[in-house]
XYZ file of C-alpha atoms in Angstrom:
531
model
C 154.018 -10.491 2.658
C 150.800 -10.510 0.693
C 147.289 -10.631 2.054
C 143.950 -8.892 2.029
C 142.140 -7.313 4.916
C 139.470 -9.942 5.541
C 138.325 -12.424 8.118
C 137.137 -15.430 6.125
C 134.199 -17.378 7.517
C 133.751 -20.126 4.930
C 130.654 -22.238 4.361
C 130.794 -25.977 3.797
C 128.591 -26.887 0.809
C 128.121 -30.643 0.265
C 126.637 -31.664 -3.070
C 124.631 -34.888 -2.824
C 122.003 -36.889 -4.699
C 120.466 -40.323 -4.294
C 120.285 -41.181 -8.009
C 123.905 -42.147 -8.683
C 124.233 -44.038 -11.968
C 127.019 -46.386 -10.860
C 125.926 -47.037 -7.243
C 122.363 -45.888 -6.608
C 121.666 -44.570 -3.095
C 125.325 -44.827 -2.070
C 125.331 -41.654 0.037
C 122.963 -43.280 2.563
C 124.966 -46.503 2.836
C 126.299 -47.119 6.345
C 129.912 -47.526 7.428
C 130.141 -49.891 9.216
C 127.135 -51.691 7.740
C 125.686 -52.685 11.123
C 124.587 -49.637 13.177
C 126.940 -47.320 11.321
C 126.749 -43.762 10.063
C 125.690 -42.959 6.522
C 128.258 -41.396 4.229
C 126.561 -38.029 4.730
C 126.714 -38.359 8.516
C 130.443 -39.135 8.355
C 131.014 -35.996 6.292
C 128.913 -33.806 8.585
C 130.523 -35.133 11.790
C 133.985 -34.367 10.404
C 133.151 -30.981 8.951
C 131.458 -29.760 12.132
C 134.780 -30.141 13.954
C 135.972 -27.189 11.864
C 132.963 -25.261 10.563
C 129.994 -24.151 12.751
C 126.789 -26.083 12.082
C 124.972 -23.018 10.765
C 127.516 -22.800 7.909
C 127.154 -26.439 6.762
C 124.613 -26.963 3.974
C 123.768 -29.972 1.782
C 122.966 -29.055 -1.842
C 120.490 -31.541 -3.316
C 118.321 -31.879 -6.462
C 114.875 -30.251 -6.382
C 113.010 -33.522 -6.940
C 114.969 -35.567 -4.370
C 112.196 -35.656 -1.742
C 113.493 -38.841 -0.088
C 116.884 -37.221 0.526
C 115.224 -34.015 1.766
C 113.202 -36.024 4.275
C 116.332 -37.854 5.459
C 118.219 -34.578 5.968
C 115.252 -33.021 7.762
C 115.090 -35.954 10.180
C 118.803 -35.482 10.915
C 118.314 -31.716 11.424
C 120.829 -31.032 8.648
C 120.477 -27.824 6.621
C 119.848 -28.327 2.912
C 119.162 -26.314 -0.219
C 117.375 -27.617 -3.326
C 118.492 -26.774 -6.857
C 118.637 -28.097 -10.425
C 119.577 -31.759 -10.858
C 121.768 -31.257 -13.937
C 123.164 -27.799 -13.109
C 125.142 -28.420 -9.926
C 126.979 -25.123 -10.339
C 123.661 -23.280 -10.174
C 122.921 -25.040 -6.875
C 126.138 -23.551 -5.476
C 125.441 -20.055 -6.804
C 121.880 -19.953 -5.476
C 122.948 -21.379 -2.084
C 125.812 -18.878 -1.814
C 123.420 -15.994 -2.451
C 120.809 -17.377 -0.064
C 123.232 -17.821 2.835
C 125.586 -14.931 2.026
C 128.578 -17.238 1.495
C 131.652 -15.382 0.242
C 134.112 -18.261 0.694
C 132.969 -21.793 -0.117
C 134.397 -25.186 0.798
C 133.135 -27.712 -1.734
C 132.538 -31.316 -0.695
C 130.792 -34.256 -2.329
C 128.532 -36.860 -0.749
C 130.621 -39.803 -1.951
C 133.753 -38.854 0.039
C 132.984 -39.845 3.665
C 136.509 -39.598 5.090
C 137.625 -36.068 4.286
C 140.939 -35.049 5.849
C 140.031 -32.623 8.638
C 143.500 -31.094 8.942
C 143.598 -30.212 5.241
C 140.311 -28.300 5.466
C 141.607 -26.454 8.501
C 144.779 -25.485 6.629
C 142.882 -24.334 3.537
C 140.876 -22.062 5.829
C 144.158 -20.654 7.125
C 145.291 -20.062 3.546
C 142.259 -17.814 2.986
C 143.737 -15.351 5.485
C 146.730 -14.860 3.157
C 144.904 -14.326 -0.118
C 145.803 -11.306 -2.216
C 142.869 -11.666 -4.597
C 139.150 -12.355 -4.367
C 139.298 -14.495 -7.516
C 140.777 -17.754 -6.305
C 140.536 -21.514 -5.992
C 142.398 -23.383 -3.255
C 143.151 -27.094 -2.954
C 145.566 -29.372 -1.140
C 147.595 -31.468 -3.578
C 148.940 -35.001 -3.070
C 146.121 -36.302 -0.854
C 144.517 -39.714 -1.370
C 141.655 -39.348 -3.840
C 138.484 -38.593 -1.883
C 140.142 -37.172 1.224
C 140.612 -33.631 -0.041
C 138.301 -30.702 -0.688
C 138.601 -27.430 -2.573
C 137.708 -23.845 -1.714
C 136.795 -20.928 -3.934
C 135.231 -17.491 -3.693
C 131.737 -16.460 -4.687
C 133.318 -13.940 -7.077
C 135.132 -16.724 -8.973
C 132.088 -18.985 -8.863
C 129.880 -16.494 -10.754
C 132.543 -15.075 -13.092
C 132.126 -15.915 -16.800
C 129.356 -18.468 -16.192
C 127.529 -17.308 -19.342
C 130.608 -18.011 -21.459
C 131.959 -21.147 -19.745
C 128.678 -23.058 -19.647
C 129.293 -26.393 -21.340
C 127.763 -29.477 -19.747
C 131.042 -30.280 -17.965
C 130.997 -26.827 -16.339
C 127.476 -27.356 -14.979
C 128.344 -30.748 -13.499
C 131.882 -30.021 -12.239
C 131.373 -26.890 -10.194
C 134.841 -25.312 -10.147
C 136.053 -26.389 -13.593
C 135.355 -22.999 -15.175
C 137.420 -21.340 -12.424
C 140.448 -23.543 -13.070
C 140.214 -23.062 -16.840
C 140.318 -19.260 -16.569
C 143.764 -18.407 -15.199
C 143.639 -14.881 -16.598
C 141.079 -13.955 -13.960
C 141.560 -16.563 -11.238
C 144.537 -17.629 -9.162
C 144.630 -21.365 -8.508
C 146.648 -22.541 -5.497
C 147.623 -26.196 -5.078
C 149.314 -26.452 -1.710
C 151.653 -29.166 -0.426
C 150.172 -30.653 2.782
C 152.561 -29.783 5.637
C 151.106 -32.362 8.029
C 152.274 -35.230 5.806
C 155.983 -35.943 5.538
C 157.094 -35.005 2.051
C 158.546 -38.427 1.263
C 155.176 -40.080 2.028
C 153.320 -38.071 -0.611
C 154.519 -40.463 -3.313
C 152.064 -43.126 -2.095
C 148.866 -41.106 -2.393
C 148.339 -41.805 -6.106
C 147.884 -45.483 -5.215
C 145.084 -44.819 -2.710
C 141.443 -44.391 -3.700
C 139.177 -43.183 -0.849
C 136.108 -42.144 -2.834
C 132.968 -44.206 -3.543
C 131.778 -44.525 -7.139
C 131.203 -48.273 -7.345
C 130.642 -51.179 -4.980
C 134.366 -52.055 -5.050
C 135.055 -48.619 -3.556
C 132.501 -49.224 -0.819
C 134.121 -52.557 0.070
C 137.502 -50.856 0.427
C 135.989 -48.164 2.652
C 134.569 -50.887 4.908
C 138.037 -52.465 5.136
C 139.682 -49.125 5.945
C 137.083 -48.429 8.630
C 137.748 -51.796 10.278
C 141.470 -51.009 10.369
C 141.272 -47.370 11.459
C 137.777 -46.156 12.264
C 137.017 -48.478 15.153
C 139.756 -46.833 17.246
C 139.787 -43.357 15.668
C 136.628 -42.377 13.738
C 138.289 -39.133 12.631
C 141.418 -40.687 11.108
C 143.135 -38.586 8.472
C 145.340 -38.854 5.415
C 148.424 -39.619 7.503
C 146.810 -42.691 9.037
C 145.566 -43.901 5.638
C 149.035 -43.540 4.101
C 150.584 -45.476 6.968
C 147.949 -48.185 6.513
C 148.807 -48.363 2.804
C 152.507 -48.701 3.528
C 151.839 -51.549 5.976
C 149.148 -53.267 3.891
C 149.088 -52.091 0.248
C 146.991 -55.080 -0.861
C 144.023 -53.664 1.066
C 143.780 -50.867 -1.522
C 144.182 -52.995 -4.652
C 140.517 -53.972 -4.983
C 139.215 -50.637 -6.284
C 142.194 -49.585 -8.393
C 140.448 -50.598 -11.676
C 137.593 -48.127 -11.016
C 137.848 -45.291 -13.549
C 137.960 -41.671 -12.447
C 136.890 -38.696 -14.555
C 139.846 -36.366 -15.144
C 140.324 -33.095 -17.008
C 143.443 -31.547 -18.489
C 143.802 -28.131 -16.900
C 146.119 -25.201 -17.658
C 148.869 -24.656 -15.098
C 150.546 -21.497 -13.908
C 154.324 -21.665 -13.800
C 155.746 -19.720 -10.877
C 159.446 -19.581 -10.170
C 159.480 -20.519 -6.516
C 162.266 -20.838 -3.990
C 162.298 -24.291 -2.397
C 162.442 -24.374 1.389
C 162.886 -27.441 3.571
C 160.884 -27.009 6.792
C 161.373 -29.644 9.493
C 159.643 -29.907 12.845
C 160.215 -32.124 15.850
C 158.129 -35.240 16.387
C 154.993 -34.084 18.289
C 155.137 -37.227 20.434
C 158.616 -36.245 21.636
C 158.661 -32.449 21.538
C 154.976 -31.636 22.003
C 152.440 -30.441 19.453
C 153.460 -26.766 19.474
C 156.322 -27.156 16.982
C 154.100 -29.217 14.681
C 151.096 -26.875 14.833
C 152.951 -23.660 14.164
C 155.023 -25.216 11.346
C 151.834 -26.287 9.596
C 150.637 -22.685 9.741
C 154.056 -21.330 8.745
C 154.194 -23.652 5.747
C 150.801 -22.463 4.531
C 151.752 -18.803 4.935
C 155.019 -19.374 3.067
C 153.292 -21.253 0.248
C 150.718 -18.481 -0.124
C 153.695 -16.119 -0.521
C 155.047 -18.171 -3.426
C 157.542 -20.473 -1.688
C 157.580 -24.217 -2.294
C 157.791 -25.840 1.126
C 158.845 -29.450 1.698
C 158.095 -30.585 5.235
C 160.410 -32.973 7.062
C 162.341 -33.726 3.908
C 166.097 -33.434 3.388
C 166.633 -33.772 -0.389
C 170.093 -34.951 -1.413
C 172.536 -33.332 -3.783
C 171.061 -35.547 -6.521
C 167.602 -34.016 -6.128
C 166.083 -32.592 -9.306
C 165.615 -29.144 -7.755
C 167.999 -27.616 -5.229
C 166.948 -26.450 -1.791
C 167.337 -22.707 -1.297
C 167.108 -22.742 2.478
C 166.447 -24.879 5.537
C 164.192 -23.992 8.466
C 164.362 -26.262 11.512
C 161.826 -26.071 14.340
C 163.041 -28.821 16.663
C 165.750 -29.597 19.163
C 167.480 -31.967 16.783
C 170.740 -31.809 14.854
C 170.613 -29.289 12.059
C 171.153 -30.721 8.596
C 174.568 -30.137 7.056
C 173.149 -28.110 4.163
C 173.022 -24.345 4.556
C 171.750 -21.628 4.665
C 169.686 -22.602 7.690
C 167.459 -20.938 10.249
C 166.516 -22.542 13.551
C 163.404 -21.772 15.610
C 163.453 -22.085 19.415
C 166.553 -24.306 19.463
C 167.549 -24.678 23.128
C 170.913 -26.250 22.331
C 174.284 -24.555 21.823
C 174.556 -22.007 19.043
C 175.687 -23.362 15.672
C 177.892 -21.602 13.164
C 176.257 -20.279 10.014
C 172.783 -20.792 11.458
C 170.384 -17.939 12.156
C 168.471 -18.487 15.399
C 165.040 -16.970 15.993
C 162.482 -17.443 18.720
C 158.757 -17.932 18.293
C 158.485 -18.231 22.078
C 160.227 -16.080 24.704
C 163.632 -17.533 25.537
C 166.123 -16.899 28.375
C 168.762 -15.837 25.832
C 166.776 -12.847 24.594
C 166.921 -9.524 26.377
C 164.373 -9.814 29.172
C 164.644 -6.169 30.136
C 163.496 -5.159 26.637
C 160.318 -7.189 27.007
C 159.695 -5.931 30.527
C 160.249 -2.318 29.506
C 158.087 -2.560 26.379
C 155.568 -4.868 28.061
C 155.266 -6.619 24.686
C 155.942 -10.199 23.517
C 155.843 -11.593 19.971
C 154.824 -15.142 19.096
C 153.426 -17.083 16.118
C 150.160 -18.947 15.750
C 147.395 -19.825 13.299
C 145.501 -16.782 11.990
C 142.265 -18.636 12.778
C 142.771 -17.614 16.413
C 141.794 -14.045 15.507
C 138.227 -15.227 14.940
C 137.987 -16.016 18.646
C 139.063 -12.708 20.124
C 136.597 -10.793 22.316
C 134.249 -13.782 22.786
C 132.580 -13.695 26.237
C 133.788 -16.427 28.585
C 131.516 -18.768 30.546
C 131.754 -17.982 34.229
C 133.320 -20.867 36.117
C 134.742 -22.678 33.054
C 138.477 -23.376 33.065
C 140.604 -25.291 30.587
C 143.808 -27.278 31.030
C 146.127 -28.786 28.420
C 147.865 -31.972 29.593
C 149.501 -33.147 26.360
C 150.749 -36.746 26.507
C 150.988 -37.061 30.306
C 150.588 -40.593 31.674
C 147.855 -41.881 34.006
C 149.750 -41.170 37.252
C 150.644 -37.623 36.194
C 147.107 -36.965 34.986
C 145.584 -38.119 38.264
C 147.924 -35.826 40.222
C 146.763 -32.869 38.133
C 143.076 -33.802 38.391
C 143.329 -34.145 42.160
C 144.930 -30.700 42.440
C 142.242 -29.137 40.246
C 139.341 -30.582 42.190
C 140.726 -30.360 45.732
C 142.620 -27.064 45.604
C 141.283 -24.880 42.817
C 137.543 -25.506 42.568
C 136.622 -23.601 45.707
C 139.443 -21.048 45.446
C 138.530 -20.011 41.884
C 134.821 -20.940 41.971
C 135.276 -23.405 39.105
C 132.102 -25.117 37.854
C 133.546 -26.970 34.872
C 137.036 -28.145 33.930
C 137.839 -28.970 30.297
C 140.988 -31.069 30.005
C 142.684 -31.719 26.668
C 145.189 -34.585 26.606
C 146.418 -36.822 29.396
C 144.356 -39.934 30.143
C 140.553 -40.274 30.594
C 139.228 -38.693 33.767
C 137.760 -40.698 36.638
C 135.792 -37.569 37.622
C 133.805 -37.213 34.417
C 131.113 -35.067 36.025
C 133.593 -32.396 37.030
C 136.261 -32.786 34.333
C 135.204 -32.873 30.680
C 137.940 -34.851 28.904
C 139.002 -34.740 25.248
C 142.010 -36.722 24.010
C 142.498 -34.131 21.269
C 140.605 -31.380 19.464
C 140.735 -29.764 16.069
C 142.225 -26.289 15.992
C 138.773 -24.747 15.653
C 137.453 -26.754 18.617
C 140.516 -25.918 20.731
C 140.207 -22.194 20.117
C 136.478 -22.331 20.727
C 136.937 -23.997 24.121
C 139.763 -21.630 25.033
C 137.859 -18.508 24.021
C 134.844 -19.419 26.155
C 136.929 -20.289 29.244
C 137.785 -17.923 32.068
C 141.289 -19.249 32.348
C 143.837 -21.763 31.143
C 146.566 -23.935 32.692
C 149.406 -25.649 30.844
C 153.161 -26.045 30.668
C 155.257 -23.439 28.852
C 154.662 -23.536 25.106
C 152.449 -22.502 22.228
C 149.110 -22.841 24.017
C 150.234 -20.552 26.866
C 150.900 -17.775 24.361
C 147.541 -18.383 22.675
C 145.771 -18.159 26.025
C 147.434 -14.851 26.830
C 146.692 -13.592 23.311
C 142.989 -14.236 23.915
C 143.189 -12.412 27.235
C 142.610 -15.431 29.500
C 143.754 -15.875 33.083
C 146.836 -17.996 32.456
C 148.738 -20.291 34.846
C 151.890 -22.378 34.323
C 152.889 -25.843 35.505
C 156.101 -27.857 35.073
C 156.111 -31.336 33.481
C 159.898 -31.774 33.132
C 163.122 -30.081 34.170
C 163.274 -27.981 31.018
C 159.613 -26.974 31.347
C 160.205 -26.144 35.006
C 163.103 -23.875 34.044
C 161.166 -22.222 31.225
C 157.999 -21.981 33.322
C 159.729 -20.134 36.160
C 161.505 -17.893 33.641
C 158.285 -16.995 31.820
C 156.337 -16.565 35.042
C 158.716 -13.800 36.069
C 158.812 -12.316 32.569
C 155.074 -12.203 31.873
C 153.785 -11.783 35.446
C 151.733 -14.993 35.437
C 151.619 -17.577 38.219
C 153.762 -20.736 38.193
C 151.932 -23.467 40.111
C 154.898 -25.836 40.438
C 155.776 -29.281 39.157
C 153.187 -32.040 38.730
C 154.136 -33.807 41.973
C 154.303 -30.547 43.935
C 151.519 -28.288 42.694
C 150.410 -25.490 45.004
C 148.860 -22.055 45.034
C 150.944 -19.044 45.935
C 150.293 -17.523 49.354
C 150.121 -14.056 47.865
C 148.204 -12.795 44.861
C 150.436 -12.700 41.785
C 150.929 -9.144 40.456
C 148.786 -8.363 37.431
C 150.574 -6.515 34.635
C 149.158 -5.931 31.166
C 151.573 -7.575 28.726
C 150.727 -7.064 25.058
C 150.982 -10.260 22.987
C 151.672 -9.713 19.277
C 151.125 -12.502 16.742
C 153.911 -11.349 14.434
C 157.007 -13.445 15.190
C 156.908 -14.767 11.609
C 158.134 -11.411 10.314
C 161.728 -12.370 11.051
C 161.279 -15.560 9.005
C 160.205 -13.627 5.925
C 163.024 -11.134 6.405
C 165.448 -14.077 6.338
C 163.742 -15.633 3.295
C 164.184 -12.368 1.407
C 167.964 -12.689 1.815
C 168.142 -16.058 0.038
């Protein structure tokens, strides 16, 4: 596998100006109109779910005093630069703030897709060059961003300095494929067959027709989920395509760019429905897809092309407890069902079928997770803060867990603050801080600053142990009970019982240092090399 020894900490640079020719002052328009956020506030509130506030900077023209005052009143960081030379704004800001990796956003795209930015950040961990440009292909126009390095940003700027290069910041990078590598990734969080609809969806604001469509989309999606993403917009289009017809006549500036032609093996990667099988399969397959694509594989997620497909499929990877597709070769991840002929089975989580004595003797377990987690190692925890992941548990189950936390564990473990992810809203809001869901960055941040973590057997348990947290198991179903008891014995961590029968052990659970290695993907790449 390729990669460079680096820990990318990208900056989010948002270019913005009030003097738009087609829709003056659009970036300060509110969505919704009454008591809503400005376009810039929408962008900032989404980006801060992934990037720390100190690495988010608005890049504005030098003479735009009204915009500077607005940003100052919002306590947003900003940097002033030339009005006509937007590229120079980026270069000067990068040098001022020491930005080596840059996420580029524009002030007229309020509803950026948070997951795509998160995945582009992951892709930076797998780069094999410092001269690069990264983007997610097949997203609705206005929901994507691009990333590039400072090295590529400043390379050849004296030669590639036409007016279009000054206005369109990364154009000179994409036109110089001798020096730069341009990656256009397939979004793994969107089912492959749904990507065909994105060309019909315009989510950027150039004219008033665009703004009217954004208001309509907000009414449909934003009232219930202000951080809706590309998936939700595509589903809305499929259910109500007429909603997006209004701004289709608006013209978009496009450039013909050179393309690199790689001969790539095509891999079908399918994961179980997160609502049925939990989010672990989904989360790790997103990361696996990005790592595979950065190693020159074309990855189609949750797509089973037929024999009539234009390009054949070279291999199938299945991360779910569903029937494996009839096409082979195939590899299954964490399949708990009976073994299937001609299918290679691997485990990203410890499994009763693997040799337990080997793990116990070596005191070492392998698993797979997002490389972003490595940014959160060795962060001091807040004394008295504990975190629990409750997934999609219903109200009755959630209340049983909350009661156990408050009545049995608070005094025993001297807990001052519980952070619960998933389940239903808490009736004890003062003692339990509730989030229905978090971005990956937010999840890791909460986990890294917590003393300990409680959940059912799965991906998050391994991540907790990897970060060195006190880790406890619960059972939410028969299979999770079986796996929880198995893993409790294997990894020397406490199993607290099933939801309706939670209890503390009478004796202190033995503490044994088990090393957790984030390298289970190695077996996947070994298999891919055989295709």
